[in-house]
Tab-separated table of C-alpha atoms in Angstrom:
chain	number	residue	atom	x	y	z
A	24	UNK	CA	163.200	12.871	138.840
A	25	UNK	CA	164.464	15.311	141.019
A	26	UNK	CA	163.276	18.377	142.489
A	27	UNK	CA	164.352	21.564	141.792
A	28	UNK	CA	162.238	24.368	143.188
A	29	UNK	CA	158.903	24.025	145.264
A	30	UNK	CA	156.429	26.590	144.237
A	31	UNK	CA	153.305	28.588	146.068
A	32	UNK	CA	151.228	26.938	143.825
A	33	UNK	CA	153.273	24.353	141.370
A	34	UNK	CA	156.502	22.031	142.129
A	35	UNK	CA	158.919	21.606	139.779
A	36	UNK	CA	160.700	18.469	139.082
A	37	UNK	CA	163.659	17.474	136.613
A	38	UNK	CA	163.267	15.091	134.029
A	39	UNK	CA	166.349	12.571	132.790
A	40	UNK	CA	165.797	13.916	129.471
A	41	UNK	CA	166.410	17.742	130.022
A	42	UNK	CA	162.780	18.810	130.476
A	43	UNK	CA	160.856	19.792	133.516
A	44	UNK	CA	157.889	18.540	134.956
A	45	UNK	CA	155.590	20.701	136.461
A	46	UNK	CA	153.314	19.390	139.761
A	47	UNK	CA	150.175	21.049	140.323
A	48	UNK	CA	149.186	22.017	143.651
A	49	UNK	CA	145.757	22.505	145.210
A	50	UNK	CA	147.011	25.733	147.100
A	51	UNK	CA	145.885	28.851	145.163
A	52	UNK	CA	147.329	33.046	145.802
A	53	UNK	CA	145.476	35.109	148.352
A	54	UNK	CA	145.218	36.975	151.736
A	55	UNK	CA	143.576	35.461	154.988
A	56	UNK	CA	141.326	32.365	153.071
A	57	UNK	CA	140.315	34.527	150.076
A	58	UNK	CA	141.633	33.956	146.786
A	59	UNK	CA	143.415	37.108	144.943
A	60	UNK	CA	145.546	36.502	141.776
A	61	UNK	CA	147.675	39.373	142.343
A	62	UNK	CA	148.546	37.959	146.120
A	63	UNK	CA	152.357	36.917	146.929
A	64	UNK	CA	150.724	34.405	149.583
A	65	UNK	CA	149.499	30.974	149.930
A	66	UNK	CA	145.786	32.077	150.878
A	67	UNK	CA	144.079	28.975	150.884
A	68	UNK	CA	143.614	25.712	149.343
A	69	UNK	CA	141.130	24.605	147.327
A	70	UNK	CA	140.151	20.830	146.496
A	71	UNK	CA	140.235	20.138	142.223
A	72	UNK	CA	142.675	23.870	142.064
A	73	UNK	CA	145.134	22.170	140.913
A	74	UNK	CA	143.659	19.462	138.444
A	75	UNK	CA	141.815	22.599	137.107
A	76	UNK	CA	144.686	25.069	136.726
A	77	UNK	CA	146.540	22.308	134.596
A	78	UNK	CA	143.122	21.379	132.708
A	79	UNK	CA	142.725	25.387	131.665
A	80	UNK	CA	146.576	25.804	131.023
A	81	UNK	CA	146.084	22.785	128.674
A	82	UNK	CA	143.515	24.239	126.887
A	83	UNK	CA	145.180	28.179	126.640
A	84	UNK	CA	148.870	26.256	125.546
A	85	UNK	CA	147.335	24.304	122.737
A	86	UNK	CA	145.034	26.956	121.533
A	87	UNK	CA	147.924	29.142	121.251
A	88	UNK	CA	150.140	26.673	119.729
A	89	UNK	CA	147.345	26.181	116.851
A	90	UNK	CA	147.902	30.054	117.084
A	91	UNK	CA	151.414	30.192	116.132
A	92	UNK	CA	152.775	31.201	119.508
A	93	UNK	CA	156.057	30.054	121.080
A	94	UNK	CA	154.811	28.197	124.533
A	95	UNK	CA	157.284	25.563	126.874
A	96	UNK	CA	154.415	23.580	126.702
A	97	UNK	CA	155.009	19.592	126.033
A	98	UNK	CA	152.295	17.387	127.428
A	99	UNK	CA	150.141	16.923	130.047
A	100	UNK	CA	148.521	14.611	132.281
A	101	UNK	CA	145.288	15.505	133.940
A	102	UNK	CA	145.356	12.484	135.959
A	103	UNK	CA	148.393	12.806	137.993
A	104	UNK	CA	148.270	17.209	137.979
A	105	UNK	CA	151.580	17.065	135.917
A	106	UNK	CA	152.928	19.006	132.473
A	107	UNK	CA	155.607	18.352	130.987
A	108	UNK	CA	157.698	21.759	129.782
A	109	UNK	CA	161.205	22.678	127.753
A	110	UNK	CA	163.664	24.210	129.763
A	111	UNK	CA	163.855	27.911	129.656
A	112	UNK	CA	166.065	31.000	131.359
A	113	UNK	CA	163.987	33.503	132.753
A	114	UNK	CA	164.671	37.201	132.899
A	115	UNK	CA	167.004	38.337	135.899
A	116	UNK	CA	165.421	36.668	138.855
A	117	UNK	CA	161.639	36.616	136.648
A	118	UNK	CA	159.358	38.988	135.628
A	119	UNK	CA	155.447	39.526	135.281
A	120	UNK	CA	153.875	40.669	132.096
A	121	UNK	CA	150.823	42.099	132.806
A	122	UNK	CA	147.571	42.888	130.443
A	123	UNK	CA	145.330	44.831	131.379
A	124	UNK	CA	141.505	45.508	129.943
A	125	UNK	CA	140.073	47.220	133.380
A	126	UNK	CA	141.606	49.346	135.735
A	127	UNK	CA	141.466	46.820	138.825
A	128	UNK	CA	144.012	45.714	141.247
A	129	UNK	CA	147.339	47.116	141.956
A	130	UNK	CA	146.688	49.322	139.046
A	131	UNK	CA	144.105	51.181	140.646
A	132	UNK	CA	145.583	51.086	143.796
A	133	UNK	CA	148.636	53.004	142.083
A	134	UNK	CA	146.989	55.246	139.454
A	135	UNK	CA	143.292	55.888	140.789
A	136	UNK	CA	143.652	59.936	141.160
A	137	UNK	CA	143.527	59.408	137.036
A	138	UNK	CA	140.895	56.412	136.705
A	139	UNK	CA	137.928	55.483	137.592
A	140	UNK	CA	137.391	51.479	139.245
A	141	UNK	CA	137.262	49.464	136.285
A	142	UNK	CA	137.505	51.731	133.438
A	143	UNK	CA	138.084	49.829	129.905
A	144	UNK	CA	142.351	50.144	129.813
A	145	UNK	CA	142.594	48.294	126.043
A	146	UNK	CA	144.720	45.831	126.653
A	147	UNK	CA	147.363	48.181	128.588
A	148	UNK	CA	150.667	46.399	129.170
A	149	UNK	CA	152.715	46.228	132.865
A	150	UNK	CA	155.551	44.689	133.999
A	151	UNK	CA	156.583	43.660	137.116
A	152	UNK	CA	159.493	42.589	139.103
A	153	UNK	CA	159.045	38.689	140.486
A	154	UNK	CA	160.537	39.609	144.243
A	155	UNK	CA	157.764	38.838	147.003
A	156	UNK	CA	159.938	40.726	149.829
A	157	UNK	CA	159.458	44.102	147.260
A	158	UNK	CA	155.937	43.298	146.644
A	159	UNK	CA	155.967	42.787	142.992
A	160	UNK	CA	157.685	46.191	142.034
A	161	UNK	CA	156.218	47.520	138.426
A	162	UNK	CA	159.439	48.483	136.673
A	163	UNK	CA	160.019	50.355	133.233
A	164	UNK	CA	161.592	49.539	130.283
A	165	UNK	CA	164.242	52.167	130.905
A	166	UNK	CA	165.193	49.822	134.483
A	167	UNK	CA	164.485	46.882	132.871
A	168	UNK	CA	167.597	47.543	130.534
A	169	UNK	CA	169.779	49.537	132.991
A	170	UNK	CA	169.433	46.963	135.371
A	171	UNK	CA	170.856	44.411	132.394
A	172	UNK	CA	167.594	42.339	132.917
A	173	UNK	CA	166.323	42.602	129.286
A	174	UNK	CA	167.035	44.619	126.190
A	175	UNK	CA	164.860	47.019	124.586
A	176	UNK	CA	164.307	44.879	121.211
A	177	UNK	CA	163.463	41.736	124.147
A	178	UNK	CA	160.924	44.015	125.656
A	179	UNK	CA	159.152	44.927	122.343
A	180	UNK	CA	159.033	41.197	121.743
A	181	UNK	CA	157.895	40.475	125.518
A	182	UNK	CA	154.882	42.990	125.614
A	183	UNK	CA	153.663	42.540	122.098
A	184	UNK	CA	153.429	38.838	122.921
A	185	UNK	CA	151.554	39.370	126.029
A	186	UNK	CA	149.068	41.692	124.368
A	187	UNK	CA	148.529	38.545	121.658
A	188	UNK	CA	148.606	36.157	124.181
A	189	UNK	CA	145.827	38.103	125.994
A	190	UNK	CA	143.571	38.500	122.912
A	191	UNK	CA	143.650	35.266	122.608
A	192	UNK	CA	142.453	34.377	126.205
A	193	UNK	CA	140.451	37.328	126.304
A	194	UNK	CA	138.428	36.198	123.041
A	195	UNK	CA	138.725	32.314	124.538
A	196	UNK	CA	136.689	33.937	127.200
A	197	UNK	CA	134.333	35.718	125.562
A	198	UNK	CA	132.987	33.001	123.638
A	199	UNK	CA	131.607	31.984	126.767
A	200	UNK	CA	130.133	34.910	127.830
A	201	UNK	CA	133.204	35.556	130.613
A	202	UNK	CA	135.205	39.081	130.420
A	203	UNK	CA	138.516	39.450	130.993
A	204	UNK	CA	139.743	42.006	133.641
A	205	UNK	CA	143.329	41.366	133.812
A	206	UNK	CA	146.162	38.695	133.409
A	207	UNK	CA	149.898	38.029	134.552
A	208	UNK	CA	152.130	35.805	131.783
A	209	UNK	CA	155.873	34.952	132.490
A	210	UNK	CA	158.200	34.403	129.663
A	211	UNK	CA	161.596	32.887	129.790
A	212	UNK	CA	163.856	31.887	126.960
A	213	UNK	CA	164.115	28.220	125.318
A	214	UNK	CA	166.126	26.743	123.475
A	215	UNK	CA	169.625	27.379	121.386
A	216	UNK	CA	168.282	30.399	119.925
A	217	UNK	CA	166.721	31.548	123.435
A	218	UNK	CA	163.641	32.644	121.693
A	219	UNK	CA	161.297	34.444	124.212
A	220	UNK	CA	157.924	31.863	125.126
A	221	UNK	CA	155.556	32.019	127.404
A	222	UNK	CA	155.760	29.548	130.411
A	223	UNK	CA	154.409	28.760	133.517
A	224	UNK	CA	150.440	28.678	133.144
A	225	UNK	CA	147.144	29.979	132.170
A	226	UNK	CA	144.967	29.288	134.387
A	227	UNK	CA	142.187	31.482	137.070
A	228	UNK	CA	144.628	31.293	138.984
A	229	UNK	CA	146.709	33.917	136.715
A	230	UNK	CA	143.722	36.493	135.647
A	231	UNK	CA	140.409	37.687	136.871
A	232	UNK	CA	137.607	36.553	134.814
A	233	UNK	CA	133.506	38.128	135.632
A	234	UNK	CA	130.492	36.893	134.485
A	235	UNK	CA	127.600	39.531	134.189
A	236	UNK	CA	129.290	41.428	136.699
A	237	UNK	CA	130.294	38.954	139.142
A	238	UNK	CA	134.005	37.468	139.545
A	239	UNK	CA	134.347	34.199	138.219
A	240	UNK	CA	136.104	32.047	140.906
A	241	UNK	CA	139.095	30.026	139.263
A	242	UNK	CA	137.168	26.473	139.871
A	243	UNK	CA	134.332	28.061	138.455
A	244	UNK	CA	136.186	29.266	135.208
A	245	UNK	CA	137.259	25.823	134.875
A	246	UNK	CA	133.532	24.415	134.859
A	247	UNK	CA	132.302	27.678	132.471
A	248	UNK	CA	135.669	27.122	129.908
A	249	UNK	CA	136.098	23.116	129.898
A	250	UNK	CA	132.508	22.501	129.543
A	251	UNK	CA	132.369	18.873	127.687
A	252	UNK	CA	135.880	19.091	126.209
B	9	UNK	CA	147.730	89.425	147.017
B	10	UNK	CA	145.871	86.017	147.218
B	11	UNK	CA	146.761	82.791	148.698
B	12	UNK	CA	146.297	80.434	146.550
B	13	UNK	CA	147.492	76.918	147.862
B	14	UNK	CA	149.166	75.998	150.887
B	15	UNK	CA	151.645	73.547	150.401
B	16	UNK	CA	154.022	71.384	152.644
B	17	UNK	CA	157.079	73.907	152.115
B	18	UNK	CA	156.073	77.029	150.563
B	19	UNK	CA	152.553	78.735	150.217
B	20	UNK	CA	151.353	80.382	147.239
B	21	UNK	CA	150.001	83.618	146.142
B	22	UNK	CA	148.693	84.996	143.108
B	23	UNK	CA	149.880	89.021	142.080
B	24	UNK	CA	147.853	91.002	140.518
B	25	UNK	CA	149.852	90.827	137.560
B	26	UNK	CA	148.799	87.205	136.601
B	27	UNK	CA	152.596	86.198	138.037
B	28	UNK	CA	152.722	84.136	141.565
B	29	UNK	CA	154.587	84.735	144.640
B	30	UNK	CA	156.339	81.618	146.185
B	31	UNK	CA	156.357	81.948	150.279
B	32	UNK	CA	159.080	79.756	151.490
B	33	UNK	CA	158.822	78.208	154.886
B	34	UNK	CA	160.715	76.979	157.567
B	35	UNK	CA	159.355	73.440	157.667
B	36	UNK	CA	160.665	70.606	156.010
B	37	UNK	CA	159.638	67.098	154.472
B	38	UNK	CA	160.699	64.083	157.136
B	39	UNK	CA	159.339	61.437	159.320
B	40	UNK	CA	159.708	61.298	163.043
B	41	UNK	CA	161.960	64.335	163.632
B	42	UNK	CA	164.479	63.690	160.641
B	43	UNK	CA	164.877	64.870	157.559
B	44	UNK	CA	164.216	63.242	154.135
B	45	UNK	CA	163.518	64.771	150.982
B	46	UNK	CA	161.676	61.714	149.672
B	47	UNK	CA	158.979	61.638	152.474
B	48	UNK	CA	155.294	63.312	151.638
B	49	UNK	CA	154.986	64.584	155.284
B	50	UNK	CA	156.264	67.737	156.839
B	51	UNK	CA	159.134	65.947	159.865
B	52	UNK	CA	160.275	69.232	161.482
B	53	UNK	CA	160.868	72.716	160.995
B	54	UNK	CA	164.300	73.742	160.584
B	55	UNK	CA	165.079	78.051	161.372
B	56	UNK	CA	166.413	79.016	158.260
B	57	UNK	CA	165.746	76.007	155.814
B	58	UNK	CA	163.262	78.492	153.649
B	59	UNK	CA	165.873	81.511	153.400
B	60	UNK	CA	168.663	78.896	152.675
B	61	UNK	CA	165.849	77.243	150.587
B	62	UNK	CA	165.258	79.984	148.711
B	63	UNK	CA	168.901	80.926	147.943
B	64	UNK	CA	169.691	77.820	146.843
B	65	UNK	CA	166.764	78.254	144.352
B	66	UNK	CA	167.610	81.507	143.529
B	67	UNK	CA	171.456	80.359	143.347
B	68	UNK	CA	170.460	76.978	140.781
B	69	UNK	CA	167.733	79.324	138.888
B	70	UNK	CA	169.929	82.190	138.190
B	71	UNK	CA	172.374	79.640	136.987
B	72	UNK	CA	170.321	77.581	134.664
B	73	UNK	CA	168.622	80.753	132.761
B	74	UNK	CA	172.863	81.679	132.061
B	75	UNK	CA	172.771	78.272	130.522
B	76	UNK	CA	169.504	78.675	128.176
B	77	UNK	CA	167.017	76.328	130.774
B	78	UNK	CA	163.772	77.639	130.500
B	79	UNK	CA	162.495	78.121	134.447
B	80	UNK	CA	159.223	80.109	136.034
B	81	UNK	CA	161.387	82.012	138.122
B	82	UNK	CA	161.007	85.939	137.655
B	83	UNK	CA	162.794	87.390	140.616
B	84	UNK	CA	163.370	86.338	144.375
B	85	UNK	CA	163.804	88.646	147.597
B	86	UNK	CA	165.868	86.855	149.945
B	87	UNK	CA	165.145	89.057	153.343
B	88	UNK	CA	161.324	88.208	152.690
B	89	UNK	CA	161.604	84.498	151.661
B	90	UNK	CA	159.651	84.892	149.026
B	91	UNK	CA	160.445	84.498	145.317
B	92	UNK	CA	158.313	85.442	142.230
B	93	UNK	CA	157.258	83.145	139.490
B	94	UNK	CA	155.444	82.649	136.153
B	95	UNK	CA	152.061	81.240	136.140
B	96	UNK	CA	152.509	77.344	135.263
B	97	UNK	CA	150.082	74.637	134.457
B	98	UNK	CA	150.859	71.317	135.934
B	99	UNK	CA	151.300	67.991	134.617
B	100	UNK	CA	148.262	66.364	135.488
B	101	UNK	CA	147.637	66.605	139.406
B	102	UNK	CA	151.196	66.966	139.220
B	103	UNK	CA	154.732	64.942	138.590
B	104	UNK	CA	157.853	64.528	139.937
B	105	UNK	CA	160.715	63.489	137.681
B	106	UNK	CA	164.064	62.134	139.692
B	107	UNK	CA	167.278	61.921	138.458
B	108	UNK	CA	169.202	59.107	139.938
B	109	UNK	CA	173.026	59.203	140.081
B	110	UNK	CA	173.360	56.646	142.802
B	111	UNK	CA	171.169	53.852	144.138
B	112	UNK	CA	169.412	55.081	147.200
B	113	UNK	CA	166.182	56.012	148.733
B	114	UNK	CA	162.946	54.800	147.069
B	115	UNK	CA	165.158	53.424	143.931
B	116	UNK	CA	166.731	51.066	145.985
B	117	UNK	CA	163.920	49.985	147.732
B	118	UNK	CA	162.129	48.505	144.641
B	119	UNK	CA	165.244	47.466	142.723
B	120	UNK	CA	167.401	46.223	145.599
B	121	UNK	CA	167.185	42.478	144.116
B	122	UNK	CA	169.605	43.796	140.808
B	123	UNK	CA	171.421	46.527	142.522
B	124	UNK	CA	173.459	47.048	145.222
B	125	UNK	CA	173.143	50.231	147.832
B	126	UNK	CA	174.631	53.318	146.755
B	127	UNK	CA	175.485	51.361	143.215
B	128	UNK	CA	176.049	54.168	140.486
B	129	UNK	CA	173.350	54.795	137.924
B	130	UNK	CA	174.706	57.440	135.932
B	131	UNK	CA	171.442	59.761	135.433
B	132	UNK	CA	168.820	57.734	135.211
B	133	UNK	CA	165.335	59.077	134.832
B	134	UNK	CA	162.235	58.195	136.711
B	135	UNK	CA	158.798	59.580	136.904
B	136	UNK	CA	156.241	59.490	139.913
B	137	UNK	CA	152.775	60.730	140.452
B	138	UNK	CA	152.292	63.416	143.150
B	139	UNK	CA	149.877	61.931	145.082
B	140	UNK	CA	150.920	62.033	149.078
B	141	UNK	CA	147.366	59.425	149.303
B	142	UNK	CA	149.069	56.595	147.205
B	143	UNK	CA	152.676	57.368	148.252
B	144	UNK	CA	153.758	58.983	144.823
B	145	UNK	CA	153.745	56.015	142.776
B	146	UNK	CA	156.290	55.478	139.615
B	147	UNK	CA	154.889	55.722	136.455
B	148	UNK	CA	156.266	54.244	133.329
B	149	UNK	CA	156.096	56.526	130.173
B	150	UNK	CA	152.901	54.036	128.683
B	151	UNK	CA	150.853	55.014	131.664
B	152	UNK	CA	151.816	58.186	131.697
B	153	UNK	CA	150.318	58.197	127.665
B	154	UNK	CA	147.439	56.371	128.269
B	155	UNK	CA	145.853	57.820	131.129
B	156	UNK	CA	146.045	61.418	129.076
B	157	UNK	CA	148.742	62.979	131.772
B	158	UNK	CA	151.361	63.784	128.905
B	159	UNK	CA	152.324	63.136	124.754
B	160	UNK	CA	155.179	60.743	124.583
B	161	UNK	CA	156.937	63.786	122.627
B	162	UNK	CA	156.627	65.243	126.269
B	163	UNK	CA	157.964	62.845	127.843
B	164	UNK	CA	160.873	63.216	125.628
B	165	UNK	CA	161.227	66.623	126.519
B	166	UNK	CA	160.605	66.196	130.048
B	167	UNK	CA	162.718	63.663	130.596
B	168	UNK	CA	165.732	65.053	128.290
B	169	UNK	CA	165.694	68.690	130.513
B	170	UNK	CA	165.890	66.595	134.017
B	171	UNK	CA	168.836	64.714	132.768
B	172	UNK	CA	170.547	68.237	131.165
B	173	UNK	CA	169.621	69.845	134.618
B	174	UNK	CA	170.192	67.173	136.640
B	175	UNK	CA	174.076	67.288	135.024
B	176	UNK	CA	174.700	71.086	135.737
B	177	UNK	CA	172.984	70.562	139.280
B	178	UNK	CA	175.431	67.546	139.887
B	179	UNK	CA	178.445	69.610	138.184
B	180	UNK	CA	178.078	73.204	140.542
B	181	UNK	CA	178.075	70.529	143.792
B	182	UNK	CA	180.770	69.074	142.416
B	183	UNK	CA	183.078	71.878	142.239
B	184	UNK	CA	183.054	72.277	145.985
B	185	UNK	CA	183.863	68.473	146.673
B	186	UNK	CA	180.028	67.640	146.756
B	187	UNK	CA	178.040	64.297	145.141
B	188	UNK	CA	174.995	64.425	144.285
B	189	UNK	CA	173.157	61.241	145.002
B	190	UNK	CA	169.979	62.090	143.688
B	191	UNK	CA	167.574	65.079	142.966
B	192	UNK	CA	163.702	65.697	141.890
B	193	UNK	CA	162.450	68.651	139.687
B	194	UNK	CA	158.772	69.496	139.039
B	195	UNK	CA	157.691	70.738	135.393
B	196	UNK	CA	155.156	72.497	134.519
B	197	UNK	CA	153.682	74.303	131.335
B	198	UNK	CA	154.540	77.828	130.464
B	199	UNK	CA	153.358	80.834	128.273
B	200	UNK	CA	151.295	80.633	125.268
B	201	UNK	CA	153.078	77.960	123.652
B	202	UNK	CA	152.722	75.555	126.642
B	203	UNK	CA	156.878	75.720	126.575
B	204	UNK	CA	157.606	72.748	129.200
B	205	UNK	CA	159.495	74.524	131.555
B	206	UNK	CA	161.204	73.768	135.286
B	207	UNK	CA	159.237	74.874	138.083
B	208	UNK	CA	159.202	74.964	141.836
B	209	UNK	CA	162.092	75.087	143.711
B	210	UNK	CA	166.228	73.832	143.803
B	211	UNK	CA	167.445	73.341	146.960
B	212	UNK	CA	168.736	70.604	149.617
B	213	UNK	CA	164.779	69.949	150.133
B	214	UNK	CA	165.229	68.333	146.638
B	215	UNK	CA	168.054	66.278	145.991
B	216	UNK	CA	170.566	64.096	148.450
B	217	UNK	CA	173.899	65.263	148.664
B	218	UNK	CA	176.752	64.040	150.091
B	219	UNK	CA	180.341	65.135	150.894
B	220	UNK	CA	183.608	62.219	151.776
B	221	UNK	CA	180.739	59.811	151.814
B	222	UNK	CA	178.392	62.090	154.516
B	223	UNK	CA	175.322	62.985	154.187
B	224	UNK	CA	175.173	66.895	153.974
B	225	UNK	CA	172.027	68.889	155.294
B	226	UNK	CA	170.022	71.131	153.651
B	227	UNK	CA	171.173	73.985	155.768
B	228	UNK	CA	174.683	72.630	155.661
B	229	UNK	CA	174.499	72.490	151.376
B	230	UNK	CA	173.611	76.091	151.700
B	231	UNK	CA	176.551	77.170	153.706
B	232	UNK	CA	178.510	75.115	151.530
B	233	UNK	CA	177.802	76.246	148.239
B	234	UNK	CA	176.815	80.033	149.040
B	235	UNK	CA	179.814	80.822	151.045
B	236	UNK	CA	181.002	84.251	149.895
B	237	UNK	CA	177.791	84.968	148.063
């Protein structure tokens, strides 16, 4: 088992038999010891973060397999913080696919001369470029296919998947009582056909989730979601 | 005669007649002393950028109406700096839509990670928010639709004129040994119809243009491309 590429928040290891493993960290995105999803830092650890990041990505990857949708998702151990995933080929140097049902975040730190702080967005879909020294550029589809990082048919695919993907979750959540604000996916392609699945994780680590108002911390969302399961 | 708005480059009046009269000045946009058509702030004033500007404008106008472009420009009187325009209605709070021919400037600084400085793009089409607050963010044609600021059809249009303009822009320069690197244009509404229609200004404030592979001033385009006129 070697490894291949150590992660702010997950280390990734390669298995004999072509698949990855995937090594859950305690360390969780933010700024200066407070946690922030849409942060390009290590901000801070937190005890259980990891265990409870795989526990919740668990949960989202099999729901959506029941679902019909294409995940790398293999197994996973809750024990040891590992999941097993299928190789995949991400898009130029990887890309964020965001969903968006409140205008929070980076959104509203771009666009707020034409919103108002948390306005209902319906499920709006971003993407952005993976490149921490850019700060996460948002890109369009035109750049995304000059560039030769994806081709217009891929993007259809991409976002329409993402806005699935985040009904699902978003419903998940509401079951519960918990609304969903926003949430960041990653696809790559798998397999011979290099059909375009979601990978990486699902977990509060990726989205921000409130509860009657308040923001749902992502150990917290873990406690609210896995309830007894 | 009323003034209207005071802008960074020009102020505005409105005529009696329900047209507007454009007042260009001598300052222009830069940080620190130097020039730079991307930057939000006034850098310097330069004695003769807004009689050059307005020639230029004047110069590009004249030349796009003999080509069938609709514009707001009426009529321009070069001793007074001052040119006179249709009423418009803006975009919004305002857009500005770029026309990329080479890699540079703001471009490059989000997409350096898939392109190389100065890498040719062949016309490609961007759109940013005028908003000096939140440093004129790009806006993808989905935001653009969803937060009400234009029609996709729009867009269309909006984007297919800054391309055609953009190529007769890039064309005139070229004829006197100068590339155009990039330019912006502002659109605005006109007449009854709404027609979508070029406004504000053409000039070296706008666009970076360069001659053997130097960068040629705005002062410096003028003498260049007005000589004899």
């Amino acid at each position: 088992m070697k490894l291949v590429y150590e992660g702010k928040t997950k280390n990734v290891y390669e298995l004999e038999d072509g698949n990855f493993l995937l090594q859950f960290k305690d360390d969780v995105t933010g700024e200066d010891g407070v946690f922030d999803p849409g942060a390009n830092t290590v901000g801070l650890t937190i005890e259980g973060a990891g265990q409870t990041g795989l526990r919740l990505t668990k949960y989202f990857f099999e729901l959506l397999q029941e679902k019909g949708i294409p995940t790398h998702y293999v197994s996973a151990n809750v024990q040891e913080n590992t999941m097993i995933v299928k190789p995949a080929k991400q898009f130029g140097k990887g890309l964020e696919v965001i969903c968006r049902y409140r205008a929070v975040g980076s959104f509203y730190r771009r666009y707020g001369a034409y919103a108002e702080e948390g306005q209902p967005l319906d499920g709006f879909v971003e993407v952005t470029l993976k490149d921490d020294e850019r700060q996460d550029p948002p890109i369009s589809e035109d750049a995304l296919v000059m560039l030769g990082i994806l081709t217009n048919e891929e993007y259809k695919q991409l976002t329409g998947l993402a806005e699935k993907i985040g009904r699902i979750v978003k419903d998940a959540l509401s079951e519960k009582g918990i609304e969903l604000y926003d949430i960041k996916f990653e696809f790559g392609k798998v397999g011979e056909n290099g059909d375009i699945t979601l990978i990486d994780e699902i977990s509060g680590g990726n989205m921000r989730a409130y509860k009657n108002g308040r923001y749902i911390e992502p150990l917290e969302l873990g406690r609210l979601l896995l309830n007894g399961e």
